[in-house]
Coordinates of C-alpha atoms in Angstrom, one line a residue:
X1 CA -49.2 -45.7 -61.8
X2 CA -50.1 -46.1 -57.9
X3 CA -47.9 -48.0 -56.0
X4 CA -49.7 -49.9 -53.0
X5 CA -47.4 -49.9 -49.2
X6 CA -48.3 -52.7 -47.5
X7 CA -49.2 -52.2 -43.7
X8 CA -46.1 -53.9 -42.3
X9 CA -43.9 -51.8 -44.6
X10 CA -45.4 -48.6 -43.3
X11 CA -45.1 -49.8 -39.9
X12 CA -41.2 -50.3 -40.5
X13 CA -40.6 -47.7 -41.9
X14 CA -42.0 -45.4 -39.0
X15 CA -40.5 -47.7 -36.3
X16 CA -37.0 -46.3 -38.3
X17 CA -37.7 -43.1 -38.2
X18 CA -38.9 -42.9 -34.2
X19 CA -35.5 -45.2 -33.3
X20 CA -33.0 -42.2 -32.9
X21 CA -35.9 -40.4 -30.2
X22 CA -36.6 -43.3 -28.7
X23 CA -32.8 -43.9 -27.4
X24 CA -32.7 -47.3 -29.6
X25 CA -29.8 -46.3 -31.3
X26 CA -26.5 -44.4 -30.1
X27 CA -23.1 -44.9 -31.3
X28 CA -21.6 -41.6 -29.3
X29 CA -19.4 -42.2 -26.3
X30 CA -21.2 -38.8 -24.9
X31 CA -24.6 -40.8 -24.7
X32 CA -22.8 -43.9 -22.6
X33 CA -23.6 -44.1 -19.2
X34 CA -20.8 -42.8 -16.9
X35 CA -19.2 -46.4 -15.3
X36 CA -15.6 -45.4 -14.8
X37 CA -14.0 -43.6 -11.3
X38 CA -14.8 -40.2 -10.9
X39 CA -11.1 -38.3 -11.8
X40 CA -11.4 -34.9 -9.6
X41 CA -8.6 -32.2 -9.2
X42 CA -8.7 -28.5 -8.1
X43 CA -6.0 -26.1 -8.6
X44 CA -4.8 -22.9 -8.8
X45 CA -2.3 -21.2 -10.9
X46 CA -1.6 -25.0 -12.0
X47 CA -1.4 -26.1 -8.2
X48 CA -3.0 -28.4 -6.0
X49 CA -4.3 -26.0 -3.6
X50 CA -5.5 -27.7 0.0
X51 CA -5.4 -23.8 2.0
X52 CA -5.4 -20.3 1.5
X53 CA -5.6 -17.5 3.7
X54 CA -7.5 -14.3 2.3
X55 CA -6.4 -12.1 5.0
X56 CA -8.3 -9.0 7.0
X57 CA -9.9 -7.5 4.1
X58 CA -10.6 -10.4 1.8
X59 CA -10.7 -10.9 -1.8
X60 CA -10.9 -13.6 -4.6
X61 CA -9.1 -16.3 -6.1
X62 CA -9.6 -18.2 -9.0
X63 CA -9.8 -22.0 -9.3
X64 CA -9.6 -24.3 -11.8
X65 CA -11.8 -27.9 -11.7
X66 CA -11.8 -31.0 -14.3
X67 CA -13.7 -33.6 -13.8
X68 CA -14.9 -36.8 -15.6
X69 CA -18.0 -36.6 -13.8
X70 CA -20.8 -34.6 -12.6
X71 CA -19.5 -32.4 -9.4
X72 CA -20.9 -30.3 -6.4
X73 CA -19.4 -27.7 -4.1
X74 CA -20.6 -27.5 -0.4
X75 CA -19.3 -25.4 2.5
X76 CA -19.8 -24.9 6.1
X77 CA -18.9 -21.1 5.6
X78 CA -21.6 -18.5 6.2
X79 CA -22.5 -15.6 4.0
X80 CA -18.8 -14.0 4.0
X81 CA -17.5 -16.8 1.8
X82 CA -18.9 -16.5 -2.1
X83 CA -18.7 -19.0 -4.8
X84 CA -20.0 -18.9 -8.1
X85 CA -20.3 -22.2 -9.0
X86 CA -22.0 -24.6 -6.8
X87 CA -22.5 -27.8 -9.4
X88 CA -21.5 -28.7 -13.0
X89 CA -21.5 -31.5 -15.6
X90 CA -17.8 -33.4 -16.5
X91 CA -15.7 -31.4 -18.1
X92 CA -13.1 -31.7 -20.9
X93 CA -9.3 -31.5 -21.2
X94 CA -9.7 -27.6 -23.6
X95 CA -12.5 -26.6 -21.5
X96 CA -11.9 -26.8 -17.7
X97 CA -14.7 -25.0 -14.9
X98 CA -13.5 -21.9 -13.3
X99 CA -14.6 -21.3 -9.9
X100 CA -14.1 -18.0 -8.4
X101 CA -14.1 -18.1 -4.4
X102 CA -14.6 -14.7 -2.7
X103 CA -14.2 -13.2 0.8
X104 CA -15.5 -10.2 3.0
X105 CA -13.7 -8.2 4.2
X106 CA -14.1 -9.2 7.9
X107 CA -13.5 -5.5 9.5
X108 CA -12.6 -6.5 13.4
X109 CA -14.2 -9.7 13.6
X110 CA -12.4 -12.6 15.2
X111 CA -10.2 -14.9 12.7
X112 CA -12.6 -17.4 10.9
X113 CA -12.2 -20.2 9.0
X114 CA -14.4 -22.6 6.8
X115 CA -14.4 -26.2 4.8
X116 CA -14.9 -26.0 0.9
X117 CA -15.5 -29.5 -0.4
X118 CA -15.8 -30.6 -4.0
X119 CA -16.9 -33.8 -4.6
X120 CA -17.5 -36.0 -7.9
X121 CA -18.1 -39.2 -7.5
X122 CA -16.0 -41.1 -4.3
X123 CA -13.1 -38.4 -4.9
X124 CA -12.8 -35.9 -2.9
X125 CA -11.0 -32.3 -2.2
X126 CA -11.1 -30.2 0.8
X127 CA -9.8 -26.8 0.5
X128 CA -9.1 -25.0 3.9
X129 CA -10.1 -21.3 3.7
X130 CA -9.3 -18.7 6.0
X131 CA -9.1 -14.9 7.0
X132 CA -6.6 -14.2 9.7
X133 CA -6.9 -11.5 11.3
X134 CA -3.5 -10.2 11.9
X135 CA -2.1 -9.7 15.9
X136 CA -2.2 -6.5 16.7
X137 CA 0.9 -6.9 19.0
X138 CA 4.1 -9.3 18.0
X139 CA 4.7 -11.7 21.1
X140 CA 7.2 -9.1 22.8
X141 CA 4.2 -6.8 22.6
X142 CA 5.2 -4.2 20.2
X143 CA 2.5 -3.3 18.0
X144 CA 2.6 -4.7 14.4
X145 CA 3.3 -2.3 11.5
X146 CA -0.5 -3.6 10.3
X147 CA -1.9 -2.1 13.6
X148 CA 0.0 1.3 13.8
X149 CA -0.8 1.7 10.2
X150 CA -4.5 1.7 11.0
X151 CA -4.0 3.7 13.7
X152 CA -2.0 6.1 12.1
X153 CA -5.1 6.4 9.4
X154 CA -4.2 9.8 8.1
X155 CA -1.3 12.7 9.1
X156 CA 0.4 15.8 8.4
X157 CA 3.7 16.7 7.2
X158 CA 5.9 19.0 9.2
X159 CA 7.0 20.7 5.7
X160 CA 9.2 22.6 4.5
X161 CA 11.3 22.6 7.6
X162 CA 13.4 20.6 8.8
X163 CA 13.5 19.2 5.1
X164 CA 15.0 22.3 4.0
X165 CA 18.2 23.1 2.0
X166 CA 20.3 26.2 1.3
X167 CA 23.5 27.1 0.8
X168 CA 23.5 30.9 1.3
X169 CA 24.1 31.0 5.2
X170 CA 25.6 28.6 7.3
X171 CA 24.3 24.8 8.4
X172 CA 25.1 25.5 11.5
X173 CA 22.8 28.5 12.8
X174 CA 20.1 25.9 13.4
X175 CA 17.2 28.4 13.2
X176 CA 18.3 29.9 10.0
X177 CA 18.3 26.8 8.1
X178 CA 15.1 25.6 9.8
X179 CA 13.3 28.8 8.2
X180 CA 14.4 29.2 5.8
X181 CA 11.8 27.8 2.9
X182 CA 9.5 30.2 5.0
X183 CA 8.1 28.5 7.4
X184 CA 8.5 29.2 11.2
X185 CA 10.0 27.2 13.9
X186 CA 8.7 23.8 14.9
X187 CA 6.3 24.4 17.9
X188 CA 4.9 21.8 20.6
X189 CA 2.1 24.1 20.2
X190 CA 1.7 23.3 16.4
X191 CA 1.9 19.6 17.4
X192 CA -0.8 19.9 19.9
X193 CA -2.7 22.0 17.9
X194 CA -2.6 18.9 15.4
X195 CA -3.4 16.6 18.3
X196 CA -6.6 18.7 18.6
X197 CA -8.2 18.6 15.7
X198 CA -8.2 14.9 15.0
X199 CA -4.8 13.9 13.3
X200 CA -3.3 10.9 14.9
X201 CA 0.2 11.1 13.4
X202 CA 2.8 13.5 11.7
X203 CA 5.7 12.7 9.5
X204 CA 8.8 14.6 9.8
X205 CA 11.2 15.0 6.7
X206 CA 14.5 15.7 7.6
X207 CA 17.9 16.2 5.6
X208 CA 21.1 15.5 7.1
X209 CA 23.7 16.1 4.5
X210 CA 24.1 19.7 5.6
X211 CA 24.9 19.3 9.1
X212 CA 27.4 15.8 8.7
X213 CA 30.7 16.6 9.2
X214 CA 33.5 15.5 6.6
X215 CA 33.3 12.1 9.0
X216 CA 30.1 12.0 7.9
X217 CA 28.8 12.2 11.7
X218 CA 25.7 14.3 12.4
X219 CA 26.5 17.2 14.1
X220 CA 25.3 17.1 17.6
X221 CA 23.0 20.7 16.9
X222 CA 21.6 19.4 14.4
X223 CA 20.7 15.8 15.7
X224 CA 19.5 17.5 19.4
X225 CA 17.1 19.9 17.3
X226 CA 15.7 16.8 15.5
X227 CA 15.1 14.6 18.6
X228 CA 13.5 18.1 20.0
X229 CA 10.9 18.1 17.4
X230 CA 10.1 14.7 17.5
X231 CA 9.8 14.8 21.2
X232 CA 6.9 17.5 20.0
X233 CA 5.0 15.2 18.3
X234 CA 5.3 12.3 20.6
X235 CA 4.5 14.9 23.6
X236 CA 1.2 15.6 21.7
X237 CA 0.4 11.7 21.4
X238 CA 0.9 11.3 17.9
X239 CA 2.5 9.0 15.8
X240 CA 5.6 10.1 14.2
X241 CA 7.2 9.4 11.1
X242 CA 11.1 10.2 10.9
X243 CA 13.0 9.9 7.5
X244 CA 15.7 10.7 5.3
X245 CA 14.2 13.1 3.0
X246 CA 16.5 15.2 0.2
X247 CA 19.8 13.5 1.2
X248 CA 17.6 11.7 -1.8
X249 CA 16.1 13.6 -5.3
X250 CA 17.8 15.6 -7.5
X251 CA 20.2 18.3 -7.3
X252 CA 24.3 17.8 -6.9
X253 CA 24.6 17.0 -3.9
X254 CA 21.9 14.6 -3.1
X255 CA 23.6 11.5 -2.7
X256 CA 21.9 9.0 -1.8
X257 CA 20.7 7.6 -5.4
X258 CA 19.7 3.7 -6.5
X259 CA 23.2 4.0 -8.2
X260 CA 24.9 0.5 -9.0
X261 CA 28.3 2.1 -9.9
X262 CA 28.5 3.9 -6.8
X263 CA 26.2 1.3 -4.1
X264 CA 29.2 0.3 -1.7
X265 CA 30.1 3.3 -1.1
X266 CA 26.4 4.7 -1.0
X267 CA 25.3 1.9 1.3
X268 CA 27.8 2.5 3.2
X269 CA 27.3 5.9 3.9
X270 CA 23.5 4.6 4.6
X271 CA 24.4 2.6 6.6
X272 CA 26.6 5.0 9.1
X273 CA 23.7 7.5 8.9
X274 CA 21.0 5.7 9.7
X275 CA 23.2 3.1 12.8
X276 CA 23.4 7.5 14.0
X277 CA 19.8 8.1 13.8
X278 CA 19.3 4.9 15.5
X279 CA 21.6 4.7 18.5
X280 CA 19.8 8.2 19.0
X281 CA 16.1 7.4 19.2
X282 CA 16.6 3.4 20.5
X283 CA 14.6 4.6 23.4
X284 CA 11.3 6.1 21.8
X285 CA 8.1 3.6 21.9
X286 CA 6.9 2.3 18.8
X287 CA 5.1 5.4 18.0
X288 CA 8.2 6.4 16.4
X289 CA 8.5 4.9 13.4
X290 CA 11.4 5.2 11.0
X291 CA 11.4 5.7 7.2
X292 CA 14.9 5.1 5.3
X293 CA 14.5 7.5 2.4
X294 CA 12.0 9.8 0.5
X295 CA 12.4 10.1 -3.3
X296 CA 15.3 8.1 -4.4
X297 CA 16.3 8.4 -7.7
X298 CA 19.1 6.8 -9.5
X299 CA 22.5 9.0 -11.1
X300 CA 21.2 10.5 -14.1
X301 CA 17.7 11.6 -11.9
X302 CA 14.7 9.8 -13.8
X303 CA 11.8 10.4 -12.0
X304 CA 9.8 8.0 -14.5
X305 CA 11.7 4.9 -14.8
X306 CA 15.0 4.0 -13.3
X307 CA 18.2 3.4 -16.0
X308 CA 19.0 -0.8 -15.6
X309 CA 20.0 -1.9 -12.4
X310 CA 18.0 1.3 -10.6
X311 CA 15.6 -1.0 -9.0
X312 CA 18.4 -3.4 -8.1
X313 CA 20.2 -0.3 -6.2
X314 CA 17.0 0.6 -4.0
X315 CA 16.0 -3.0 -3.2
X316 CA 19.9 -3.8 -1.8
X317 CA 19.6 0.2 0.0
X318 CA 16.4 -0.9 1.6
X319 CA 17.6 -4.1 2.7
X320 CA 20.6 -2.1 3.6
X321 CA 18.5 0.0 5.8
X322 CA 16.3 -2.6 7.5
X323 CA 19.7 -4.8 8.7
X324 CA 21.3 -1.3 10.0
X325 CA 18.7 -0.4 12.4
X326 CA 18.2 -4.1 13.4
X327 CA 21.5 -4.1 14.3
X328 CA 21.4 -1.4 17.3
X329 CA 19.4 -3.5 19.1
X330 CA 17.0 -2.6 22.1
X331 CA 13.5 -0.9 20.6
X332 CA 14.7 -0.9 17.1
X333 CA 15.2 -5.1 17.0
X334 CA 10.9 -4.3 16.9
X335 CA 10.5 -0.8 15.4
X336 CA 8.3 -0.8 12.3
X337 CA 9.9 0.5 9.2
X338 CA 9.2 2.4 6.2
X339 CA 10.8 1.8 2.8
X340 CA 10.0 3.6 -0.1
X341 CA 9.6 2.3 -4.1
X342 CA 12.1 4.2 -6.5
X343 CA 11.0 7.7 -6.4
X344 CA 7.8 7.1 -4.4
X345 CA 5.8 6.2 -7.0
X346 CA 3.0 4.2 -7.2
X347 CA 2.5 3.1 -10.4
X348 CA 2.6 -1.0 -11.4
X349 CA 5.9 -1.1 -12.4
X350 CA 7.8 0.8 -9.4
X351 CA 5.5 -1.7 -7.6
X352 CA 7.0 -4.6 -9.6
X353 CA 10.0 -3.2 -9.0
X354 CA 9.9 -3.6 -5.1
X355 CA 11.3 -6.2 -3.5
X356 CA 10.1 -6.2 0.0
X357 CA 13.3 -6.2 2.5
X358 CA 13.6 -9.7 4.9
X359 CA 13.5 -8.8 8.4
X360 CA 14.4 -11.2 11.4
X361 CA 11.2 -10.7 12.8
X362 CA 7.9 -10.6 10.7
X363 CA 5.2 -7.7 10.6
X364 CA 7.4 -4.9 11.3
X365 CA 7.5 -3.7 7.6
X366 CA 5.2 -0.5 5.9
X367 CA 6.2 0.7 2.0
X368 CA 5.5 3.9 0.9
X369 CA 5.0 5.7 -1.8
X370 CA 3.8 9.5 -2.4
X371 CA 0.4 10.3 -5.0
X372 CA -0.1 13.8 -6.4
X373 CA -3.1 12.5 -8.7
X374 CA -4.7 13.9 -10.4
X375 CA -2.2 16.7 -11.4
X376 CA -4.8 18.9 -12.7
X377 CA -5.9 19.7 -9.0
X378 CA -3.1 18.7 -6.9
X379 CA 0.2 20.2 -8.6
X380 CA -1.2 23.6 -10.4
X381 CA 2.0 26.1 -9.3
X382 CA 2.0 29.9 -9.8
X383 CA 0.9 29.6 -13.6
X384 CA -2.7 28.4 -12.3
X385 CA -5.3 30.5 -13.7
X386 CA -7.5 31.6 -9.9
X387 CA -10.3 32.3 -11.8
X388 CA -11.0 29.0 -13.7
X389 CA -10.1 26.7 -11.0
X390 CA -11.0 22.9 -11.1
X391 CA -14.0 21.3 -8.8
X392 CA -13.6 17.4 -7.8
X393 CA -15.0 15.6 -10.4
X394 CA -16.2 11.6 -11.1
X395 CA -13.3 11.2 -13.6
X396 CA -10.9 12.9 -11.2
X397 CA -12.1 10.1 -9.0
X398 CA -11.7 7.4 -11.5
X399 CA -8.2 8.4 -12.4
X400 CA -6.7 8.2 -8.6
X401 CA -9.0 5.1 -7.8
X402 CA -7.5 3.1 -10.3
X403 CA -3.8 4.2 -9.1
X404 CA -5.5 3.4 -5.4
X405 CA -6.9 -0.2 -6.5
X406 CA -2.8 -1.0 -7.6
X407 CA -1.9 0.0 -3.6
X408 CA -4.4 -2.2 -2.2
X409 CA -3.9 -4.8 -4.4
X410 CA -0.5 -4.8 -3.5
X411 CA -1.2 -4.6 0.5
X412 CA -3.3 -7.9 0.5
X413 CA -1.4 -9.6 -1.8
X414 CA 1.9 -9.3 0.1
X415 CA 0.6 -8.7 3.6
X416 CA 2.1 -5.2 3.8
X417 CA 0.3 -1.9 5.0
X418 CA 0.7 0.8 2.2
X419 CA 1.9 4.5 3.3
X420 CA 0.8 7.3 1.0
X421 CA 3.0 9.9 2.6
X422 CA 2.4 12.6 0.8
X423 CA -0.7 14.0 -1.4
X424 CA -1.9 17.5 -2.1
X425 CA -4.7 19.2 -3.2
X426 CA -3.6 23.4 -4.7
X427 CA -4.4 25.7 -1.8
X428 CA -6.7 27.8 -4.2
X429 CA -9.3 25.5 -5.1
X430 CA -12.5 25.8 -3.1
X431 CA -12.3 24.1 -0.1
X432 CA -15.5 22.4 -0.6
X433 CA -13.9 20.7 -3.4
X434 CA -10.9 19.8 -1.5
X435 CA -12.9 18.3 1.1
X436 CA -14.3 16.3 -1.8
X437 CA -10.7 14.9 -2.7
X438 CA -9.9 14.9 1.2
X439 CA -12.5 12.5 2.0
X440 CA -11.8 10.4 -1.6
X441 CA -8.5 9.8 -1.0
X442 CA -8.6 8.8 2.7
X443 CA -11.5 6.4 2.9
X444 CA -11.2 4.5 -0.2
X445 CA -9.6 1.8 1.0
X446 CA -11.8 1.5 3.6
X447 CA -13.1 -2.0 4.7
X448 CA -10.4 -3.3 1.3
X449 CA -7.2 -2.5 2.2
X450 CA -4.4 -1.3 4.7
X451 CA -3.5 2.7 3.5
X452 CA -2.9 5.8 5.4
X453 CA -2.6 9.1 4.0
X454 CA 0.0 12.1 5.0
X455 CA -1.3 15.7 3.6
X456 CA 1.6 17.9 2.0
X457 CA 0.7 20.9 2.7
X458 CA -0.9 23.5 5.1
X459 CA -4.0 22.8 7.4
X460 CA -2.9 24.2 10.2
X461 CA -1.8 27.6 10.9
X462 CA 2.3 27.4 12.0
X463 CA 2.3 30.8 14.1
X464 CA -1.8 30.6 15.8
X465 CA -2.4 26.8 15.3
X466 CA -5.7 27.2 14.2
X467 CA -7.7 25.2 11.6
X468 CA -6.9 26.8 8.2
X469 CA -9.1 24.7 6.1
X470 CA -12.0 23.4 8.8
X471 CA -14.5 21.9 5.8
X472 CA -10.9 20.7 4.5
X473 CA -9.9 19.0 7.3
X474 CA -13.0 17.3 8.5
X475 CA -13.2 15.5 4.9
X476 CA -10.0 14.8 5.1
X477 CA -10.3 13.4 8.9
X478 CA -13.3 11.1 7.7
X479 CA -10.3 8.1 6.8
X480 CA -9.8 8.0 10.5
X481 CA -13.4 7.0 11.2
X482 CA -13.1 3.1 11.1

């Protein structure tokens, strides 16, 4: 049986079927026409943020934006500040937008700054973004620890030397104890002979245990012959790095250890050391800079992690050491300082680790920490096979980039310049590979962060002061070319 549709049915019953793509019928609030105020806030890390300074060599942040609204972002920056989000539809409460802002690094350009402005709706945020570029002199005109760093750019050690330790002749024949790890006297000739190839600074180890008396004063040899040699340096124009070097580490009588049983009398005997050292070279420049300690360690001698409270015992000694040299007055109120994280490394928990000392008087403060990676080519001893020696390789530069990335990180995020005072590469390797690791290592960070680099090691002949290692040392010189 045929059953007949009448025309006006058929026309209602298409009408029904076109109503939903016409727009004729909507029951969902998401379909409503916005009417309400526009509901706008930017934040970061939960925040309302309004300013935020990116510094010299730039960076990222991220932001996060709800709206109830459509939204834009406009700027008046030029091409050094990114954004990747420029517009966007409302969002919800579970699913916020997340802008990431970016920076360039903005190498020796003036300080700039720009307007970022989000709008949805009539409400408004403003977010003030700048790069600053740090003074290069404090307003007594002492050069910042920021500007001697770059300057400084990379160094030598004077190893082996006045670092030294022995106890099978006696402290106090001056030249015996300064030879004897085999290497000759300190020189004005080496110095200069550093001068001329291109270094622009030198750190001195020293240990003073030896030559203290049961007073624990320095013995006036002892503390002449050190002011000597650092007069060499200075002589020769370079930047110089004193410290105390294995008054720290391991061994019996190393005693200066991130020790919480022991710390008042430990700080103590910092403290009288250092207020020594101090009172001495109050009159140098601020090419002199001072470093408290090399490779602390804490009593039982971890060199990876510290037993509990080993952090808590090199945090109060670096304090310790900042307030002593403060306290002489004169050139050290402005003298930058070097601190060092527990044992020198550099790996994200001795960073954690760190508390930064508080100085009177800001941008006067350098950490440092020492980076023999990748072992494989940097530590091979007497067991390493000469014929099968390593080259430089892309995953040798992926393993010490990533320990690299954690030092700039940690430069730009708390505004201090990062000291890597002492790397290596094994003398045997070709030097065309070393030169590979020397130029690596020393312009990484270029443009990105505040490093210098300090070479452990030979490059320079101690008795003719010639180039040892001249492909060596030009890649290794190419971090000074800014």
């Amino acid at each position: 049986m045929k059953t007949k549709i009448s025309l006006t049915r058929l026309l209602l019953m298409m009408s029904l079927l076109l109503l939903p793509s016409m727009g004729l019928v909507s029951c969902s609030d998401d379909d409503e026409p916005f009417t309400g105020p526009a509901e706008l806030t930017v934040t970061r890390d939960g925040a309302a943020i309004e300013a935020i300074d990116f510094g010299t060599y730039g960076g990222y942040a991220l932001l996060t934006l709800t709206s109830n609204a459509e939204w834009e972002i406009t700027t008046d920056a030029g091409e050094w500040l990114l954004l990747s989000n420029r517009s966007g539809d409302a969002t919800t409460d579970k699913e916020p937008r997340y802008i990431k802002i970016s920076t360039l690094p903005m190498g020796k350009e003036a300080t700039r700054s720009a307007k970022v402005t989000f709008r949805s709706g009539s409400d408004t945020k403003v977010l003030t973004v700048t790069q600053i570029q740090p003074a290069e002199k404090d307003d007594a005109g002492w050069e910042t620890a920021t500007t001697a760093n770059r300057n400084m750019a990379v160094g030598l050690n004077l190893w082996n030397t006045l670092d030294a330790v022995g106890d099978w002749f006696d402290p106090d024949d001056i030249e015996a104890w300064e030879t004897c790890w085999g290497q000759p006297k300190a020189t004005q000739e080496w110095f200069d002979a550093v001068a001329a190839s291109g270094f622009p600074a030198v750190r001195i180890p020293v240990t003073w245990y030896p030559h203290m008396d049961e007073n624990r004063n320095i013995k006036e040899p002892w503390m002449a012959r050190v002011e000597e040699v650092v007069n060499y340096g200075l002589n020769a124009g370079l930047y110089v790095i004193l410290n105390v070097h294995h008054d720290t580490g391991a061994g019996e009588k190393n005693w200066l250890r991130a020790d919480m049983n022991n710390i008042a009398d430990i700080s103590d005997k910092l403290g009288h050391l250092w207020t020594q050292i101090a009172n001495r070279f109050n009159k140098y420049d601020h090419k002199l800079l001072f470093e408290g300690y090399n490779e602390m360690l804490d009593a039982e001698e971890n060199w990876v992690e510290p037993v509990e409270g080993g952090y808590e015992a090199i945090n109060i000694l670096a304090q310790k050491f900042v307030d002593t040299v403060r306290a002489t007055g004169g050139n050290n109120l402005r003298r930058n300082l070097i601190v060092n994280t527990y044992g020198a490394g550099g790996s994200k928990t001795r960073l954690d680790g760190m508390r930064l000392p508080t100085d009177q008087i800001a941008g006067h403060i350098l950490l440092q920490v020492h980076n023999y990676t990748p072992a494989e080519f940097s530590n091979l001893g007497d067991d390493a096979d000469d014929e099968n020696l390593p080259t430089w390789t892309k995953e040798f530069e992926a393993e010490l980039g990533g320990e690299l990335e954690l030092l700039i990180d940690y430069s730009n995020t708390f505004g201090v310049p990062v000291v890597i005072g002492e790397c290596g590469a094994y003398k045997g390797i070709d030097e065309n590979e070393r030169a590979k690791f020397g130029e690596f290592i020393t312009t990484y960070a270029k443009d990105r962060g505040n490093l210098s680099v300090f070479f452990w090691g030979d490059m320079i002949d101690r008795t003719t002061y010639q180039e040892m290692y001249p492909i060596f040392i030009d890649g290794f010189l190419k971090g000074t070319e800014w």
